[in-house]
Short mmCIF file of C-alpha atoms in Angstrom, two decimals:
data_model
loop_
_atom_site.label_atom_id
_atom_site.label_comp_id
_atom_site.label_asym_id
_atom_site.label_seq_id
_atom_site.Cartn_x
_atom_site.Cartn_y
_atom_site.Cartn_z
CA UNK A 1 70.21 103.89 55.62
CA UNK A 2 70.67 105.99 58.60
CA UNK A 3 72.49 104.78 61.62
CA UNK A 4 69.17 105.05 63.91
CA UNK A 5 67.19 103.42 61.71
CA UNK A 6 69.74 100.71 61.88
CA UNK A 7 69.74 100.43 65.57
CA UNK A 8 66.31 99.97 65.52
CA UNK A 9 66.26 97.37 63.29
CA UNK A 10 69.19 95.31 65.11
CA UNK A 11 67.28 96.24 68.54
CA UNK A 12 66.73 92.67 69.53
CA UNK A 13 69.75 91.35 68.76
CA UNK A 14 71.79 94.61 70.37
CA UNK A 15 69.36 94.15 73.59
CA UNK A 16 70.63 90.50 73.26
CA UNK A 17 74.03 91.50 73.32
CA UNK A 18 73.64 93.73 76.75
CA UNK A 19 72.19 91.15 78.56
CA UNK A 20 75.17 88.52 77.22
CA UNK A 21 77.40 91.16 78.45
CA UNK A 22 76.12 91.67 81.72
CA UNK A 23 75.35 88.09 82.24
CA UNK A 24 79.16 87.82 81.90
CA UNK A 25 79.88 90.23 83.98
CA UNK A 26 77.83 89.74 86.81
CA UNK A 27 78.16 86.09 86.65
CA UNK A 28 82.37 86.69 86.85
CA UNK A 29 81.96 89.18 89.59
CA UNK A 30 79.73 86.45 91.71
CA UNK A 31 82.38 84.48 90.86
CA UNK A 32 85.10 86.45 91.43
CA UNK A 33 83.35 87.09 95.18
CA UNK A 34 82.76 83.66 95.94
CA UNK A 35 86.10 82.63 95.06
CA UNK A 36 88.37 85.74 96.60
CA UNK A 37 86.98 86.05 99.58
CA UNK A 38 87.66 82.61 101.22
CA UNK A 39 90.95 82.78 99.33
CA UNK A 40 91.56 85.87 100.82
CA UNK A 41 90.84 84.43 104.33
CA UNK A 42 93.15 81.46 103.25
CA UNK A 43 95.90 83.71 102.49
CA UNK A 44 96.02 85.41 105.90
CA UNK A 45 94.24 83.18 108.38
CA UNK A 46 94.97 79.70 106.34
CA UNK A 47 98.56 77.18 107.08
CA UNK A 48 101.31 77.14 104.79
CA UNK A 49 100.09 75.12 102.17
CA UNK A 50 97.04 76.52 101.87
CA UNK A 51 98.63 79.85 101.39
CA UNK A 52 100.87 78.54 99.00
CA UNK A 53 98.07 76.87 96.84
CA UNK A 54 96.47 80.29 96.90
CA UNK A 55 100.11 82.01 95.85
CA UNK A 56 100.10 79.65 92.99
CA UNK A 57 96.68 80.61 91.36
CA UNK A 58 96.82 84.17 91.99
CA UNK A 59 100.21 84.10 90.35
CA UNK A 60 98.85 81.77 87.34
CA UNK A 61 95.37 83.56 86.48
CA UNK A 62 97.24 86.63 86.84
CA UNK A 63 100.20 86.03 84.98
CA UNK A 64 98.56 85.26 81.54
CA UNK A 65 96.91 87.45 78.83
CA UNK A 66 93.10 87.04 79.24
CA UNK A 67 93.07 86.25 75.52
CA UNK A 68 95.55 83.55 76.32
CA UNK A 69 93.00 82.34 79.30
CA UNK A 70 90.24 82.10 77.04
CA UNK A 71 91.87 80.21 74.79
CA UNK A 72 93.35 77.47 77.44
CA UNK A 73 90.03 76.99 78.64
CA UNK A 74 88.07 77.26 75.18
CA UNK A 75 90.24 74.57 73.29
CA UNK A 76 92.19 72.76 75.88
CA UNK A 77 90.96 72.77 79.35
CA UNK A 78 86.41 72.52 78.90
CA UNK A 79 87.21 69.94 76.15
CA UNK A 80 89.87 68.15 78.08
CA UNK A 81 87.60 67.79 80.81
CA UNK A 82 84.86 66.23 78.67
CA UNK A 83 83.40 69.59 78.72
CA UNK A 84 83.33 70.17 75.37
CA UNK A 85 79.84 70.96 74.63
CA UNK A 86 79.16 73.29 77.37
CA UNK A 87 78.84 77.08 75.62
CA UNK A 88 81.09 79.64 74.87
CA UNK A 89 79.01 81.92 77.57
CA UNK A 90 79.74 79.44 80.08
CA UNK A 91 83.63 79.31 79.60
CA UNK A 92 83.26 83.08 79.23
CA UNK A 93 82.20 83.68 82.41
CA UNK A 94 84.20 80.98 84.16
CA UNK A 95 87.25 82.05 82.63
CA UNK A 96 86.55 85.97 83.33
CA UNK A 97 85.33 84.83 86.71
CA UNK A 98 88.61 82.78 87.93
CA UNK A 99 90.76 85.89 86.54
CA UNK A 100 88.77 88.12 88.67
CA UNK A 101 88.84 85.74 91.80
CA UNK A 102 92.93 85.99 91.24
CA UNK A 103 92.56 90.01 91.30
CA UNK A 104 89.59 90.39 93.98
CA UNK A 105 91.44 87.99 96.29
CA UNK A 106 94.46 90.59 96.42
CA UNK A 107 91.58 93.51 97.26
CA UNK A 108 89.99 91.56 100.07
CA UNK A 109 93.40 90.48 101.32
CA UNK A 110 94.61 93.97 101.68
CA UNK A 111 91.50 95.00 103.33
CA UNK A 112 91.53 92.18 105.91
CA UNK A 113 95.00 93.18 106.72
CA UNK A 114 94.38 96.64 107.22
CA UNK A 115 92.10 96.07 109.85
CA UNK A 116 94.02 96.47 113.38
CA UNK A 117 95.19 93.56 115.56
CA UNK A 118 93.24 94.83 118.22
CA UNK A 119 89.83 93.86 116.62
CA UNK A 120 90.50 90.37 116.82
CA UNK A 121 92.30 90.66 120.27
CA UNK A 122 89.06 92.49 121.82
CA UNK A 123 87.41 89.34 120.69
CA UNK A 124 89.30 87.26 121.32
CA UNK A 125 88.96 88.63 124.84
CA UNK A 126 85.26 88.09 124.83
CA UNK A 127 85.33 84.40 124.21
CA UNK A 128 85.02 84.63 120.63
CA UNK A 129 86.28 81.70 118.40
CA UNK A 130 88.39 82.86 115.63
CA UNK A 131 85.60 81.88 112.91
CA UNK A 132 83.10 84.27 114.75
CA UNK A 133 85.30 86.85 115.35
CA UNK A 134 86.88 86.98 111.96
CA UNK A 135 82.65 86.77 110.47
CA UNK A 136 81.37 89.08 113.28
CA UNK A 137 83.84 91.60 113.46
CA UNK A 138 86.62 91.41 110.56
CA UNK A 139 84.78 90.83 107.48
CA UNK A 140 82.38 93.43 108.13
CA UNK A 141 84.80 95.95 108.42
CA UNK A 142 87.30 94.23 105.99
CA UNK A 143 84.36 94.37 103.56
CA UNK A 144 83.58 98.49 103.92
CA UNK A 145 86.94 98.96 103.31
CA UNK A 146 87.21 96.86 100.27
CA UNK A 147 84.29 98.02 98.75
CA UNK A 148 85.86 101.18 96.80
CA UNK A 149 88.57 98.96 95.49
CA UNK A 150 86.31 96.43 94.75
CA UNK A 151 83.89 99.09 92.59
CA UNK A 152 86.76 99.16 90.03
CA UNK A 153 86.34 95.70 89.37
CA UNK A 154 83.00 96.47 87.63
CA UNK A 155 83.99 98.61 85.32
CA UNK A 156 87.21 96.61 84.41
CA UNK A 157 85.40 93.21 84.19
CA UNK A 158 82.92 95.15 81.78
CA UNK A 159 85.52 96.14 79.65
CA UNK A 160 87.23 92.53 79.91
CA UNK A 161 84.29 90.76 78.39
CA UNK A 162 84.83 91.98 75.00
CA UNK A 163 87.16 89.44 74.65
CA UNK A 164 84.93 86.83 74.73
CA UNK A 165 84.10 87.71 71.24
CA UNK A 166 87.44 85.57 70.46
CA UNK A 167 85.65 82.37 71.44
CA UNK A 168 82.12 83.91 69.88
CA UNK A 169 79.96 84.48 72.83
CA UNK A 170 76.99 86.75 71.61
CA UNK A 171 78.16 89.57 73.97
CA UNK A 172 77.84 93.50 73.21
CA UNK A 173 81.00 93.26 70.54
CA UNK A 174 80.31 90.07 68.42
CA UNK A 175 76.78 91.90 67.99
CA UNK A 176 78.04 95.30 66.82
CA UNK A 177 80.42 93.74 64.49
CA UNK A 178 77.96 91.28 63.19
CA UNK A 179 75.76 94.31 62.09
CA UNK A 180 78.78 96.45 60.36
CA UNK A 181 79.25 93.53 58.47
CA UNK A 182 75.38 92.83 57.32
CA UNK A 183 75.15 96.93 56.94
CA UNK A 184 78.64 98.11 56.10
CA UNK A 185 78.53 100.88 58.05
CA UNK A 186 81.53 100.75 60.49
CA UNK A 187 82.06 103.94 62.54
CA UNK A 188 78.64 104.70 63.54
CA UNK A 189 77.86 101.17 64.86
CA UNK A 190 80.82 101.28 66.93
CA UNK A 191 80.59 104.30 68.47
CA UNK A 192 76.70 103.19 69.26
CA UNK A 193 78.33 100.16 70.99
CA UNK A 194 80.81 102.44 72.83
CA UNK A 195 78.08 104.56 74.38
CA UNK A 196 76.64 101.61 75.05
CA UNK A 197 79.50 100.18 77.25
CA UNK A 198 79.93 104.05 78.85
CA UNK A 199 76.57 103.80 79.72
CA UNK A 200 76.57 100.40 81.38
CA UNK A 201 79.84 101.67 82.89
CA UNK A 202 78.44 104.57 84.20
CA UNK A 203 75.24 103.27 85.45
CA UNK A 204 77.17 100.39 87.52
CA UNK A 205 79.45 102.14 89.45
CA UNK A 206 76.24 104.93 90.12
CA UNK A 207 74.84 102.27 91.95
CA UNK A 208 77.97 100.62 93.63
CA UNK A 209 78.51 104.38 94.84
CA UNK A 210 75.08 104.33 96.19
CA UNK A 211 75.80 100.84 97.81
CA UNK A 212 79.41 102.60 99.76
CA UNK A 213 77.15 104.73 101.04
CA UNK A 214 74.95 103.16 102.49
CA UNK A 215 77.12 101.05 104.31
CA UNK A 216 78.87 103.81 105.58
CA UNK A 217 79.40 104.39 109.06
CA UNK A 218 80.26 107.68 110.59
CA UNK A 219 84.33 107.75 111.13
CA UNK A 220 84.91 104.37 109.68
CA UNK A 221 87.21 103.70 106.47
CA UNK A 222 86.16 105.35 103.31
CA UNK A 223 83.67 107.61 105.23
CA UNK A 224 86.68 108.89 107.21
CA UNK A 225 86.77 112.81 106.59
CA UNK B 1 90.09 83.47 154.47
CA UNK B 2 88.29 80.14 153.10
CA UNK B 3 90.42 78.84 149.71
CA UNK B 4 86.95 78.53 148.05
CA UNK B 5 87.05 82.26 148.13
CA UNK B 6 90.02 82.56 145.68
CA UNK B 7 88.57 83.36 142.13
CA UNK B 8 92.19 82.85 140.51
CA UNK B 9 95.73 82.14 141.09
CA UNK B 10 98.68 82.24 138.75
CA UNK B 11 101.04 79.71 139.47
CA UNK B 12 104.71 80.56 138.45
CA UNK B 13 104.18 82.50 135.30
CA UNK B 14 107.80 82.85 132.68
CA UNK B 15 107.13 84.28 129.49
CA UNK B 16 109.97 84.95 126.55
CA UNK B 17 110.30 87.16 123.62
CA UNK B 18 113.21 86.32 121.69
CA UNK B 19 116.73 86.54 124.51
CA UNK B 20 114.53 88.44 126.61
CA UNK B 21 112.89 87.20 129.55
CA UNK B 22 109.95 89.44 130.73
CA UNK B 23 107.88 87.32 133.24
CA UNK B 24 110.04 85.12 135.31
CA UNK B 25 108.22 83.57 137.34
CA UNK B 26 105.34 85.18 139.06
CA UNK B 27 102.51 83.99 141.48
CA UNK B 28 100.03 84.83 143.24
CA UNK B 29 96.32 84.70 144.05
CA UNK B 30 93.15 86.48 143.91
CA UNK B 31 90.30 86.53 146.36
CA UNK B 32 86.42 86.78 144.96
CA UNK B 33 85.83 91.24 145.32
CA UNK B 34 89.93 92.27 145.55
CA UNK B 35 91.05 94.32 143.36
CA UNK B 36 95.20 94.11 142.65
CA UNK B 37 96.77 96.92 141.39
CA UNK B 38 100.05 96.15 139.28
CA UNK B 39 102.57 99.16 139.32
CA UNK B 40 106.10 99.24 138.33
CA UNK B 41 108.55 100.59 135.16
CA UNK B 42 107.51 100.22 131.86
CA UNK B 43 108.67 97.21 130.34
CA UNK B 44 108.53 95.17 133.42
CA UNK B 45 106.04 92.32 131.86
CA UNK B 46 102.97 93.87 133.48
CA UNK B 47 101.11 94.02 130.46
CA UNK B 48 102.12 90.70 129.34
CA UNK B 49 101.35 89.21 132.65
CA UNK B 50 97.48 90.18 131.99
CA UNK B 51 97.67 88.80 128.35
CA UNK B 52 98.89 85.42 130.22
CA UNK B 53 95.85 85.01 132.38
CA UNK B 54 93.84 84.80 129.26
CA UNK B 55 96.08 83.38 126.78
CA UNK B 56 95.92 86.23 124.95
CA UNK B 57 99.56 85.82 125.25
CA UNK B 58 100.35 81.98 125.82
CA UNK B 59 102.89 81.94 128.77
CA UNK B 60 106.27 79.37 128.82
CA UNK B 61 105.95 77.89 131.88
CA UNK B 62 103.07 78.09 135.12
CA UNK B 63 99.73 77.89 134.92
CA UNK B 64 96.41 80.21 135.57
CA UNK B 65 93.73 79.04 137.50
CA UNK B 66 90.02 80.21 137.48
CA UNK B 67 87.84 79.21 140.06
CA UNK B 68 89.64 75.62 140.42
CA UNK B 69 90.06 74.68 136.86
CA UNK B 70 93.23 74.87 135.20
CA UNK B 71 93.04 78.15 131.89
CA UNK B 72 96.10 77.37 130.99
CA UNK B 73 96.22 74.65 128.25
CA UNK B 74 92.20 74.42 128.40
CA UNK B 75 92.52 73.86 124.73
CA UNK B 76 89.68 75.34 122.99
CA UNK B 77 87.82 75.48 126.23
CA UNK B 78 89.47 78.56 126.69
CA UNK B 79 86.85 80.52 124.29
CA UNK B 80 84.36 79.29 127.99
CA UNK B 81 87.28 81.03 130.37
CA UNK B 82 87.46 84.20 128.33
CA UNK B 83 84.32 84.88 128.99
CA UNK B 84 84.59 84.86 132.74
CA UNK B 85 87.78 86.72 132.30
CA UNK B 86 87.02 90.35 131.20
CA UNK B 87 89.43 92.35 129.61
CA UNK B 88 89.68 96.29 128.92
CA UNK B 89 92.59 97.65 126.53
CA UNK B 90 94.61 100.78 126.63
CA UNK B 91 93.33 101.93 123.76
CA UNK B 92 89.48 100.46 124.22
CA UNK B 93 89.49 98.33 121.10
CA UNK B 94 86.29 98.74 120.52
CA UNK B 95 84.85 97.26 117.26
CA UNK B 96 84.69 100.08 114.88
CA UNK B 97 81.65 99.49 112.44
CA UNK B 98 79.46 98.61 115.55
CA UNK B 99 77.43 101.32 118.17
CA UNK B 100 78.67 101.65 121.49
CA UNK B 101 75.29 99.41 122.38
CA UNK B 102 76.18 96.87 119.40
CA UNK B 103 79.91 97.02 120.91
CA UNK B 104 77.98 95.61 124.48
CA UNK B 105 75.72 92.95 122.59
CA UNK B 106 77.82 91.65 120.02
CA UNK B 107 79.42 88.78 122.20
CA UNK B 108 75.85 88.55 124.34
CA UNK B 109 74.90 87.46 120.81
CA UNK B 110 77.15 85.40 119.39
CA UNK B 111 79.28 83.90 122.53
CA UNK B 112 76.50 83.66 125.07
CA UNK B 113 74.09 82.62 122.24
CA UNK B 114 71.53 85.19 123.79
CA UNK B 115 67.74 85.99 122.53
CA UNK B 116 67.96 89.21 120.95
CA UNK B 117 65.60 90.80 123.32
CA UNK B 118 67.90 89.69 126.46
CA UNK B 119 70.79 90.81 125.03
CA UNK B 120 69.42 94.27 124.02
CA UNK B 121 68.21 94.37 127.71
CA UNK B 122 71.35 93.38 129.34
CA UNK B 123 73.54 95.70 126.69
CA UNK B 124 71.22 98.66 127.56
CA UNK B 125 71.99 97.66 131.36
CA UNK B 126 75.59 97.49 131.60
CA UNK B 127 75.94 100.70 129.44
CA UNK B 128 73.59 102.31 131.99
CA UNK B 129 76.31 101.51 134.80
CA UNK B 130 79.08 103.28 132.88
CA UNK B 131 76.49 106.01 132.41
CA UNK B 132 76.32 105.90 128.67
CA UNK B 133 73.10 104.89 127.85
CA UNK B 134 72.52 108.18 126.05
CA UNK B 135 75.22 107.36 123.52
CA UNK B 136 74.44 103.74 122.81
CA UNK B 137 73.15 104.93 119.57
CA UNK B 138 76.95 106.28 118.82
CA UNK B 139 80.08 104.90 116.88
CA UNK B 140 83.30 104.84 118.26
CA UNK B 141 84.67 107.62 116.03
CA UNK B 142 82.06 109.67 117.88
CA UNK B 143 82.73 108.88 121.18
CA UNK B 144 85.10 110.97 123.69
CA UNK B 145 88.24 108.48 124.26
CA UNK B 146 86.49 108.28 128.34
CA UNK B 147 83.48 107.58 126.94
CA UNK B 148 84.98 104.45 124.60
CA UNK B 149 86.59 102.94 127.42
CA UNK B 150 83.61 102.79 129.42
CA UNK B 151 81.78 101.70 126.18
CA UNK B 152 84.89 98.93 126.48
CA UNK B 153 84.25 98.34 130.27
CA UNK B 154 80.50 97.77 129.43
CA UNK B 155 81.09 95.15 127.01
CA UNK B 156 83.40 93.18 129.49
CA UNK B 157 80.31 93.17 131.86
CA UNK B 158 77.87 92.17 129.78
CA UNK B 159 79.62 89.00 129.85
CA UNK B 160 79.07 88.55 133.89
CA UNK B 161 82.63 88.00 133.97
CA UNK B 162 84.32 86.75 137.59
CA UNK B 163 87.23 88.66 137.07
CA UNK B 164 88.48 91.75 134.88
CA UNK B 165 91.68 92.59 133.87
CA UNK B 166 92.46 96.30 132.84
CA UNK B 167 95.57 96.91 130.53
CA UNK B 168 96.36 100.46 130.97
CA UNK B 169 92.90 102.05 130.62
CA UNK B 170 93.78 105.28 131.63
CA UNK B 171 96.98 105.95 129.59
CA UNK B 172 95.61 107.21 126.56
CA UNK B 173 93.41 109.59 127.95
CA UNK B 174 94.14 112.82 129.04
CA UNK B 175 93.76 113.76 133.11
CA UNK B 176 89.66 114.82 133.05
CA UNK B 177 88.77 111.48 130.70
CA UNK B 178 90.55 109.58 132.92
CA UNK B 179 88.96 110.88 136.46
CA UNK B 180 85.55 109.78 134.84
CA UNK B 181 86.76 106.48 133.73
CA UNK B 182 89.00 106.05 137.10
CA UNK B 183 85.39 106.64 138.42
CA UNK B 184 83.84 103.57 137.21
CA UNK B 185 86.45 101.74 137.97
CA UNK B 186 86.12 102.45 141.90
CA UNK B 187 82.50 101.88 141.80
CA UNK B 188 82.43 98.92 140.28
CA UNK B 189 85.30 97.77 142.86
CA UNK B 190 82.32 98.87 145.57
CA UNK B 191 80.40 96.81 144.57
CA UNK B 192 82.27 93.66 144.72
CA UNK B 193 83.89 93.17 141.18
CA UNK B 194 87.30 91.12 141.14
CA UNK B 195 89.94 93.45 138.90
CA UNK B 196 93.47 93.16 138.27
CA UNK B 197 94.26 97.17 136.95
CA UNK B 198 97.96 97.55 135.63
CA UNK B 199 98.25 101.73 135.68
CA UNK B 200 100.76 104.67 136.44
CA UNK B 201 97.27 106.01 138.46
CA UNK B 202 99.13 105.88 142.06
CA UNK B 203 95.91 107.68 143.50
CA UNK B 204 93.39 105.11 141.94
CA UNK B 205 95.77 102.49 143.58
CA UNK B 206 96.27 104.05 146.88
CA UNK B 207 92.46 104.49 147.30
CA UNK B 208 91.23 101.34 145.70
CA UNK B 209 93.50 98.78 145.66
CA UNK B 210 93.39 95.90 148.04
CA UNK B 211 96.75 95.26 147.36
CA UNK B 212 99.63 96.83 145.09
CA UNK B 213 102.08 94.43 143.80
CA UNK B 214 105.00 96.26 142.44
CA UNK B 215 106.82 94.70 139.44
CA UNK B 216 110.84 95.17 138.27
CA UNK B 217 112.48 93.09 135.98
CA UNK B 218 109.41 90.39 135.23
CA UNK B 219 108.89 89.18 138.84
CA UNK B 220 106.83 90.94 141.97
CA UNK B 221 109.26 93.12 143.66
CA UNK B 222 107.31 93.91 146.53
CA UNK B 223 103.73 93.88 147.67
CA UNK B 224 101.38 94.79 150.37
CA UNK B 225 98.40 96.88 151.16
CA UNK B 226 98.82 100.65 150.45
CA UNK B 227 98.68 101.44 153.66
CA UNK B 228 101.83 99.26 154.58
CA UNK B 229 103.38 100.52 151.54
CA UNK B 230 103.35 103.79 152.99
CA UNK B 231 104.23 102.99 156.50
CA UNK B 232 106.51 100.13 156.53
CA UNK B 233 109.66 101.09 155.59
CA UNK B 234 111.13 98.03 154.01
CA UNK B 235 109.27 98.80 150.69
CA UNK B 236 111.78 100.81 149.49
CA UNK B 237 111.92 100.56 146.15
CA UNK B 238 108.29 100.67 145.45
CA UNK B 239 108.47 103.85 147.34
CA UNK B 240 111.62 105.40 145.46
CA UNK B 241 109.81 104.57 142.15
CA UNK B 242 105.89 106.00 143.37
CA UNK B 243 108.56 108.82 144.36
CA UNK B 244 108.76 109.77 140.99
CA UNK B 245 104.94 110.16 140.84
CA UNK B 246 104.07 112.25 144.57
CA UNK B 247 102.08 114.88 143.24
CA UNK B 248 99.33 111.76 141.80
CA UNK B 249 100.20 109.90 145.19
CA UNK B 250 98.84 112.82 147.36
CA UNK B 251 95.15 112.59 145.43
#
């Protein structure tokens, strides 16, 4: 049986796969967003508790193996909570999405820092409140800047999903390896699922790049010659 | 001159960093169309003395007063006195990811709560008086450092302030950017706007200023008109330091 042939067969089920992957991903990444930005805010506009709070996750979501994550959440934490029924998808994608929230935080917090005092001072100076100046004036330039930082999230929370084959999600790897072992044939399959990721990979960050550069604006950040 | 004609007064202004004192204790008061020009060393607190009118810089002791209300501790009425209280920055501080005309509207927007076609109108206006209407469609990288500060002075009209306070707006700029923004700056006193202008421009001051305080050492040394200042001989130390400065004093 020849490994085309195969794919064809297992289309469904690969196509499947893709989507469970990118579900995860984009799901974590919304996440990830939702979650890191107003931490980020917290960690440089927020009191000292709040930034504290903030210390403490960041430090716990990225102090652990993702495998270990999964695991707390999988067996200990979903089930704890009465949660025990909800699928492995779900706690997939929560779990990738809190990890990411710990890492995207740190990227939006840098960028918000890197934007000059002045900013805020000019508007300040015009009567702004601090909430309006940091949405009118900060985050959209905090935000340009993070963007290139923030692209490598993509391809790292693509490559992070495979691990939710530990707790059986249907993603891109539980697929491929449930066809090598219905067809025995290993290396083929594997290497279809790796062009498969490149692909994905390639084709997000194509259109993140296309996203940086549309937002550019002539002598600002990244577009900075 | 009728009281109801004073647009501000700063009552007894100290301000601390640290050990070191750098306003201690200054006063005085501003009439509706003056325009005060602050001279003196650097480091004397004149900067800081601007940042204390509008709490940019919240001061130890005194108070500010605009127009008969009290600025100082106004709580967060003082987003409603900033507005009335424009402000232009040494080095323009314009917001970078917005056109010189978005720079203008911005706050028209989202302080004054304007429609979107009276701000664009009003933006369009105010960047007409600086001359700069051609550029609106600009970004600040792509602006001349003259043409950013009047970009800058634009958006602190918009807001129809009473008074304006300029930090320095001529120090980063090099002598021909400065002459066109110096420009501006003595039309607009023409027609009647209230500034307080901190510079090292001693021919902007002689020619414009209603009054030159001179500060040493955070408190008002000595002030008076420039023509006293040139005539009467006890200013002596504002003279030995403009001194330093004749060839710009001559204009």
């Amino acid at each position: 049986m020849d490994v085309l042939s195969i794919l064809i067969d297992w289309s469904p089920y690969i196509i499947a796969g893709i989507a469970a992957t990118l579900g995860l991903v984009l799901i974590a990444l919304g996440i990830g967003v939702l979650l890191g930005l107003p931490m980020a805010l917290g960690q440089v506009y927020g009191s000292r508790p709040v930034r504290w709070v903030i210390g403490i996750y960041v430090w716990f979501f990225r102090g652990l193996p993702i495998l270990v994550l999964l695991f707390l959440f999988w067996f200990g934490i979903f089930p704890g909570l009465g949660l025990g029924d909800v699928p492995a998808f779900v706690v997939g994608a929560v779990v990738l999405g809190l990890r990411g929230a710990a890492y995207q935080s740190q990227i939006f917090r840098g960028a918000i820092q890197s934007i000059s005092e002045g900013q805020m001072i000019a508007a300040r100076s015009l009567g702004m409140s601090r909430s309006t100046a940091i949405r009118s004036v900060i985050l959209p330039q905090a935000m340009r800047i993070a963007l290139p930082g923030w692209s490598n999230e993509y391809p790292n929370m693509l490559t992070d999903s495979a691990v939710c084959y530990a707790i059986g999600v249907a993603e891109l790897l539980t697929v491929t390896s449930r066809i090598v072992s219905q067809t025995y044939v290993t290396m083929p399959i594997f290497l279809a699922a790796a062009v498969i990721f490149i692909i994905l990979n390639y084709g997000g960050l194509k259109l993140l790049h296309g996203l940086e550069r549309r937002i550019e604006i002539p002598g600002f950040g990244s577009g900075a010659v | 001159m009728d009281r109801n004609d004073i647009v501000l007064r700063v009552e007894d202004i100290h301000k601390s960093f640290g050990d070191k004192e750098v306003l201690r204790g200054i006063s005085f008061e501003v009439r509706r169309g003056e325009t005060k020009v602050f001279i003196g060393p650097s480091g004397t607190g004149k900067s800081t003395l601007l940042r204390c009118i509008n709490q940019l810089t919240i001061p130890d002791r005194g108070s500010v007063w605009l127009d008969g209300e009290e600025v100082t501790n106004s709580g967060a009425r003082i987003n409603y006195f900033r507005q009335k209280i424009g402000m232009v920055f040494q080095n323009y501080y314009l917001f970078d990811h917005l056109t010189a005309f978005k720079n203008v509207e911005l706050a028209l927007l989202r302080v004054r709560g304007m429609s979107k076609a009276e701000a664009c109108e009003k933006a369009l206006t105010e960047l007409r008086q600086v001359g700069l209407e051609d550029w609106a469609d600009h970004y600040p990288a792509e602006l001349s450092g003259g043409q950013a500060q009047r970009v800058s002075i634009a958006r602190a009209l918009a807001m129809d302030p009473d008074v304006i306070l300029f930090d320095e707006p001529t120090s980063a700029l090099d002598p021909e950017l400065t002459r066109e923004v110096l420009e501006v700056m003595k039309r607009l006193a023409q027609q009647g706007m209230t500034m307080l202008v901190v510079t090292h421009e001693m021919g902007f001051a002689r020619s414009v200023a209603t009054e030159i305080l001179f500060m040493e050492n955070g408190v008002v040394a000595e002030q008076g008109t420039p023509d006293r200042l040139m005539h009467d001989p006890r200013f002596t130390r504002m003279k030995n330091f403009i001194g330093q400065f004749d060839s710009y004093w001559g204009d």
